[in-house]
PDB file of C-alpha atoms in Angstrom:
ATOM      1  CA  UNK D   1     -81.517 127.989   7.550  1.00  0.00           C
ATOM      2  CA  UNK D   2     -82.030 124.655   7.457  1.00  0.00           C
ATOM      3  CA  UNK D   3     -81.086 124.262  11.386  1.00  0.00           C
ATOM      4  CA  UNK D   4     -83.268 127.686  11.954  1.00  0.00           C
ATOM      5  CA  UNK D   5     -86.443 125.674  10.059  1.00  0.00           C
ATOM      6  CA  UNK D   6     -85.942 122.494  12.078  1.00  0.00           C
ATOM      7  CA  UNK D   7     -84.919 123.715  15.433  1.00  0.00           C
ATOM      8  CA  UNK D   8     -85.342 127.608  16.118  1.00  0.00           C
ATOM      9  CA  UNK D   9     -89.125 127.584  14.625  1.00  0.00           C
ATOM     10  CA  UNK D  10     -90.483 124.907  16.342  1.00  0.00           C
ATOM     11  CA  UNK D  11     -88.450 125.978  20.038  1.00  0.00           C
ATOM     12  CA  UNK D  12     -90.084 129.526  19.040  1.00  0.00           C
ATOM     13  CA  UNK D  13     -93.610 128.931  18.753  1.00  0.00           C
ATOM     14  CA  UNK D  14     -93.946 125.796  21.486  1.00  0.00           C
ATOM     15  CA  UNK D  15     -92.587 128.668  23.778  1.00  0.00           C
ATOM     16  CA  UNK D  16     -95.278 131.233  23.124  1.00  0.00           C
ATOM     17  CA  UNK D  17     -97.600 128.841  22.685  1.00  0.00           C
ATOM     18  CA  UNK D  18     -96.509 127.806  26.510  1.00  0.00           C
ATOM     19  CA  UNK D  19     -96.753 131.227  27.698  1.00  0.00           C
ATOM     20  CA  UNK D  20    -100.152 132.450  26.540  1.00  0.00           C
ATOM     21  CA  UNK D  21    -101.331 129.277  27.733  1.00  0.00           C
ATOM     22  CA  UNK D  22     -99.965 129.755  31.373  1.00  0.00           C
ATOM     23  CA  UNK D  23    -101.325 133.550  30.975  1.00  0.00           C
ATOM     24  CA  UNK D  24    -104.542 132.083  30.035  1.00  0.00           C
ATOM     25  CA  UNK D  25    -104.777 129.816  32.964  1.00  0.00           C
ATOM     26  CA  UNK D  26    -103.606 132.342  35.093  1.00  0.00           C
ATOM     27  CA  UNK D  27    -106.255 134.748  34.560  1.00  0.00           C
ATOM     28  CA  UNK D  28    -109.149 132.619  34.344  1.00  0.00           C
ATOM     29  CA  UNK D  29    -107.281 131.749  37.987  1.00  0.00           C
ATOM     30  CA  UNK D  30    -107.746 134.445  39.674  1.00  0.00           C
ATOM     31  CA  UNK D  31    -110.994 135.352  37.587  1.00  0.00           C
ATOM     32  CA  UNK D  32    -111.797 132.012  40.259  1.00  0.00           C
ATOM     33  CA  UNK D  33    -110.968 132.807  42.904  1.00  0.00           C
ATOM     34  CA  UNK D  34    -111.872 136.725  43.097  1.00  0.00           C
ATOM     35  CA  UNK D  35    -115.295 134.740  42.265  1.00  0.00           C
ATOM     36  CA  UNK D  36    -114.799 132.252  45.196  1.00  0.00           C
ATOM     37  CA  UNK D  37    -114.138 135.474  48.110  1.00  0.00           C
ATOM     38  CA  UNK D  38    -116.598 137.067  46.831  1.00  0.00           C
ATOM     39  CA  UNK D  39    -119.309 134.365  47.430  1.00  0.00           C
ATOM     40  CA  UNK D  40    -117.324 133.625  50.482  1.00  0.00           C
ATOM     41  CA  UNK D  41    -118.163 137.970  51.687  1.00  0.00           C
ATOM     42  CA  UNK D  42    -122.099 137.154  51.063  1.00  0.00           C
ATOM     43  CA  UNK D  43    -122.333 134.096  52.754  1.00  0.00           C
ATOM     44  CA  UNK D  44    -120.517 134.920  56.336  1.00  0.00           C
ATOM     45  CA  UNK D  45    -122.902 138.532  56.243  1.00  0.00           C
ATOM     46  CA  UNK D  46    -126.024 136.458  55.489  1.00  0.00           C
ATOM     47  CA  UNK D  47    -124.454 134.442  58.309  1.00  0.00           C
ATOM     48  CA  UNK D  48    -124.127 136.819  60.620  1.00  0.00           C
ATOM     49  CA  UNK D  49    -127.752 138.618  60.121  1.00  0.00           C
ATOM     50  CA  UNK D  50    -129.219 134.323  60.279  1.00  0.00           C
ATOM     51  CA  UNK D  51    -127.810 134.240  63.958  1.00  0.00           C
ATOM     52  CA  UNK D  52    -128.417 137.722  64.955  1.00  0.00           C
ATOM     53  CA  UNK D  53    -132.763 137.068  63.599  1.00  0.00           C
ATOM     54  CA  UNK D  54    -132.709 133.470  65.432  1.00  0.00           C
ATOM     55  CA  UNK D  55    -131.009 134.800  68.794  1.00  0.00           C
ATOM     56  CA  UNK D  56    -133.565 137.913  69.290  1.00  0.00           C
ATOM     57  CA  UNK D  57    -136.038 135.674  68.652  1.00  0.00           C
ATOM     58  CA  UNK D  58    -135.134 132.766  70.795  1.00  0.00           C
ATOM     59  CA  UNK D  59    -134.578 135.198  73.383  1.00  0.00           C
ATOM     60  CA  UNK D  60    -137.639 136.625  72.782  1.00  0.00           C
ATOM     61  CA  UNK D  61    -139.365 133.638  72.816  1.00  0.00           C
ATOM     62  CA  UNK D  62    -137.464 132.275  76.211  1.00  0.00           C
ATOM     63  CA  UNK D  63    -138.876 135.621  78.244  1.00  0.00           C
ATOM     64  CA  UNK D  64    -142.794 134.478  77.282  1.00  0.00           C
ATOM     65  CA  UNK D  65    -141.595 130.912  78.203  1.00  0.00           C
ATOM     66  CA  UNK D  66    -142.568 129.392  74.769  1.00  0.00           C
ATOM     67  CA  UNK D  67    -140.734 126.662  73.509  1.00  0.00           C
ATOM     68  CA  UNK D  68    -137.669 127.644  71.816  1.00  0.00           C
ATOM     69  CA  UNK D  69    -136.577 125.073  68.834  1.00  0.00           C
ATOM     70  CA  UNK D  70    -132.312 126.547  69.812  1.00  0.00           C
ATOM     71  CA  UNK D  71    -130.705 127.034  72.379  1.00  0.00           C
ATOM     72  CA  UNK D  72    -127.092 129.430  72.734  1.00  0.00           C
ATOM     73  CA  UNK D  73    -126.773 128.522  76.303  1.00  0.00           C
ATOM     74  CA  UNK D  74    -126.526 132.366  76.988  1.00  0.00           C
ATOM     75  CA  UNK D  75    -123.268 132.987  74.985  1.00  0.00           C
ATOM     76  CA  UNK D  76    -123.397 136.152  74.073  1.00  0.00           C
ATOM     77  CA  UNK D  77    -119.753 135.842  71.925  1.00  0.00           C
ATOM     78  CA  UNK D  78    -121.239 134.598  68.897  1.00  0.00           C
ATOM     79  CA  UNK D  79    -123.548 137.200  68.582  1.00  0.00           C
ATOM     80  CA  UNK D  80    -121.272 139.846  69.437  1.00  0.00           C
ATOM     81  CA  UNK D  81    -119.072 138.423  66.261  1.00  0.00           C
ATOM     82  CA  UNK D  82    -122.083 138.683  64.007  1.00  0.00           C
ATOM     83  CA  UNK D  83    -122.890 142.254  65.227  1.00  0.00           C
ATOM     84  CA  UNK D  84    -119.193 142.745  64.635  1.00  0.00           C
ATOM     85  CA  UNK D  85    -119.084 141.326  60.648  1.00  0.00           C
ATOM     86  CA  UNK D  86    -122.351 143.478  59.738  1.00  0.00           C
ATOM     87  CA  UNK D  87    -120.782 146.447  61.524  1.00  0.00           C
ATOM     88  CA  UNK D  88    -117.400 145.449  59.531  1.00  0.00           C
ATOM     89  CA  UNK D  89    -118.832 144.750  55.859  1.00  0.00           C
ATOM     90  CA  UNK D  90    -121.736 148.065  56.433  1.00  0.00           C
ATOM     91  CA  UNK D  91    -118.586 150.378  56.664  1.00  0.00           C
ATOM     92  CA  UNK D  92    -116.525 148.295  53.324  1.00  0.00           C
ATOM     93  CA  UNK D  93    -119.133 146.753  51.755  1.00  0.00           C
ATOM     94  CA  UNK D  94    -119.034 148.395  48.402  1.00  0.00           C
ATOM     95  CA  UNK D  95    -115.440 147.275  48.292  1.00  0.00           C
ATOM     96  CA  UNK D  96    -116.600 143.605  48.254  1.00  0.00           C
ATOM     97  CA  UNK D  97    -120.479 143.613  47.059  1.00  0.00           C
ATOM     98  CA  UNK D  98    -123.206 145.573  44.740  1.00  0.00           C
ATOM     99  CA  UNK D  99    -124.369 148.866  45.883  1.00  0.00           C
ATOM    100  CA  UNK D 100    -127.958 147.896  46.498  1.00  0.00           C
ATOM    101  CA  UNK D 101    -126.464 144.927  49.440  1.00  0.00           C
ATOM    102  CA  UNK D 102    -124.220 147.095  50.816  1.00  0.00           C
ATOM    103  CA  UNK D 103    -127.116 149.710  51.574  1.00  0.00           C
ATOM    104  CA  UNK D 104    -129.789 147.016  52.788  1.00  0.00           C
ATOM    105  CA  UNK D 105    -126.728 145.756  54.975  1.00  0.00           C
ATOM    106  CA  UNK D 106    -125.667 149.154  55.806  1.00  0.00           C
ATOM    107  CA  UNK D 107    -129.500 150.552  56.660  1.00  0.00           C
ATOM    108  CA  UNK D 108    -129.601 147.347  58.799  1.00  0.00           C
ATOM    109  CA  UNK D 109    -127.192 148.514  60.348  1.00  0.00           C
ATOM    110  CA  UNK D 110    -128.158 151.960  61.498  1.00  0.00           C
ATOM    111  CA  UNK D 111    -131.607 150.684  62.417  1.00  0.00           C
ATOM    112  CA  UNK D 112    -130.224 148.330  64.567  1.00  0.00           C
ATOM    113  CA  UNK D 113    -127.839 151.122  66.705  1.00  0.00           C
ATOM    114  CA  UNK D 114    -131.398 153.442  66.315  1.00  0.00           C
ATOM    115  CA  UNK D 115    -133.212 150.251  68.157  1.00  0.00           C
ATOM    116  CA  UNK D 116    -130.243 149.837  70.722  1.00  0.00           C
ATOM    117  CA  UNK D 117    -130.311 153.526  71.732  1.00  0.00           C
ATOM    118  CA  UNK D 118    -133.809 154.208  72.354  1.00  0.00           C
ATOM    119  CA  UNK D 119    -133.894 151.403  74.432  1.00  0.00           C
ATOM    120  CA  UNK D 120    -131.530 153.039  76.088  1.00  0.00           C
ATOM    121  CA  UNK D 121    -133.414 156.028  76.281  1.00  0.00           C
ATOM    122  CA  UNK D 122    -136.568 154.438  78.069  1.00  0.00           C
ATOM    123  CA  UNK D 123    -134.974 151.700  79.858  1.00  0.00           C
ATOM    124  CA  UNK D 124    -133.290 154.880  82.161  1.00  0.00           C
ATOM    125  CA  UNK D 125    -136.881 156.017  82.171  1.00  0.00           C
ATOM    126  CA  UNK D 126    -138.199 153.053  83.666  1.00  0.00           C
ATOM    127  CA  UNK D 127    -137.217 153.863  87.119  1.00  0.00           C
ATOM    128  CA  UNK D 128    -135.687 150.142  87.699  1.00  0.00           C
ATOM    129  CA  UNK D 129    -139.610 149.049  87.589  1.00  0.00           C
ATOM    130  CA  UNK D 130    -138.874 145.703  86.839  1.00  0.00           C
ATOM    131  CA  UNK D 131    -142.630 144.804  84.765  1.00  0.00           C
ATOM    132  CA  UNK D 132    -141.750 147.904  82.401  1.00  0.00           C
ATOM    133  CA  UNK D 133    -138.074 146.620  82.276  1.00  0.00           C
ATOM    134  CA  UNK D 134    -139.687 143.336  80.837  1.00  0.00           C
ATOM    135  CA  UNK D 135    -141.664 144.756  78.516  1.00  0.00           C
ATOM    136  CA  UNK D 136    -138.331 146.934  76.976  1.00  0.00           C
ATOM    137  CA  UNK D 137    -136.727 144.044  76.802  1.00  0.00           C
ATOM    138  CA  UNK D 138    -139.111 141.884  75.241  1.00  0.00           C
ATOM    139  CA  UNK D 139    -140.302 144.587  72.673  1.00  0.00           C
ATOM    140  CA  UNK D 140    -136.053 145.353  71.844  1.00  0.00           C
ATOM    141  CA  UNK D 141    -135.921 141.534  71.237  1.00  0.00           C
ATOM    142  CA  UNK D 142    -138.942 141.491  69.018  1.00  0.00           C
ATOM    143  CA  UNK D 143    -137.604 144.748  67.082  1.00  0.00           C
ATOM    144  CA  UNK D 144    -134.493 143.725  66.339  1.00  0.00           C
ATOM    145  CA  UNK D 145    -135.694 140.241  65.065  1.00  0.00           C
ATOM    146  CA  UNK D 146    -137.762 142.006  63.130  1.00  0.00           C
ATOM    147  CA  UNK D 147    -135.301 143.919  61.605  1.00  0.00           C
ATOM    148  CA  UNK D 148    -132.581 141.285  61.124  1.00  0.00           C
ATOM    149  CA  UNK D 149    -135.438 138.890  59.650  1.00  0.00           C
ATOM    150  CA  UNK D 150    -136.552 141.160  56.988  1.00  0.00           C
ATOM    151  CA  UNK D 151    -132.656 142.436  55.933  1.00  0.00           C
ATOM    152  CA  UNK D 152    -132.018 139.165  55.901  1.00  0.00           C
ATOM    153  CA  UNK D 153    -135.203 137.999  53.155  1.00  0.00           C
ATOM    154  CA  UNK D 154    -133.832 141.159  50.974  1.00  0.00           C
ATOM    155  CA  UNK D 155    -130.028 140.191  50.895  1.00  0.00           C
ATOM    156  CA  UNK D 156    -130.698 136.598  50.045  1.00  0.00           C
ATOM    157  CA  UNK D 157    -132.805 137.983  47.299  1.00  0.00           C
ATOM    158  CA  UNK D 158    -130.095 140.207  46.245  1.00  0.00           C
ATOM    159  CA  UNK D 159    -126.979 137.911  47.240  1.00  0.00           C
ATOM    160  CA  UNK D 160    -128.421 135.229  45.049  1.00  0.00           C
ATOM    161  CA  UNK D 161    -129.241 137.632  41.667  1.00  0.00           C
ATOM    162  CA  UNK D 162    -125.386 139.595  42.113  1.00  0.00           C
ATOM    163  CA  UNK D 163    -123.645 136.393  42.304  1.00  0.00           C
ATOM    164  CA  UNK D 164    -125.743 134.667  39.507  1.00  0.00           C
ATOM    165  CA  UNK D 165    -124.365 137.641  37.435  1.00  0.00           C
ATOM    166  CA  UNK D 166    -121.120 136.900  37.495  1.00  0.00           C
TER     167      UNK D 166
END
């Protein structure tokens, strides 16, 4: 009985305490990892929307001969990547984001597609008139910029609220 009290009981208590400590630490790790992943996805989407807004703003400015702040070297690879991020997370966003954030992102994606389709139809009806084409492209850039910038402001507010309400 003395052996039980002196050796087995302290050993058993230390094993249980170790298991509980490891379980608590693992749960905390998983929670922190989840929030880090969520924060990264919010950042990725906001960054993509910001890139789209700036790209279209700059290209519209360059059409009009205005000075531009950021040069993109006519590389549309990053623009297409940003649009793909918007498309992807507008489809599966509710798995990661709040309903409000996901809804705003989906609205942005659908509006951008509508502007593109409307512009394509308008461009087809322009009869290869270069001046009409110029103004159609200018309006297209302006409309995409406005929509992306307005959504960016809303997405920033929503993400700040979502990420602070852990």
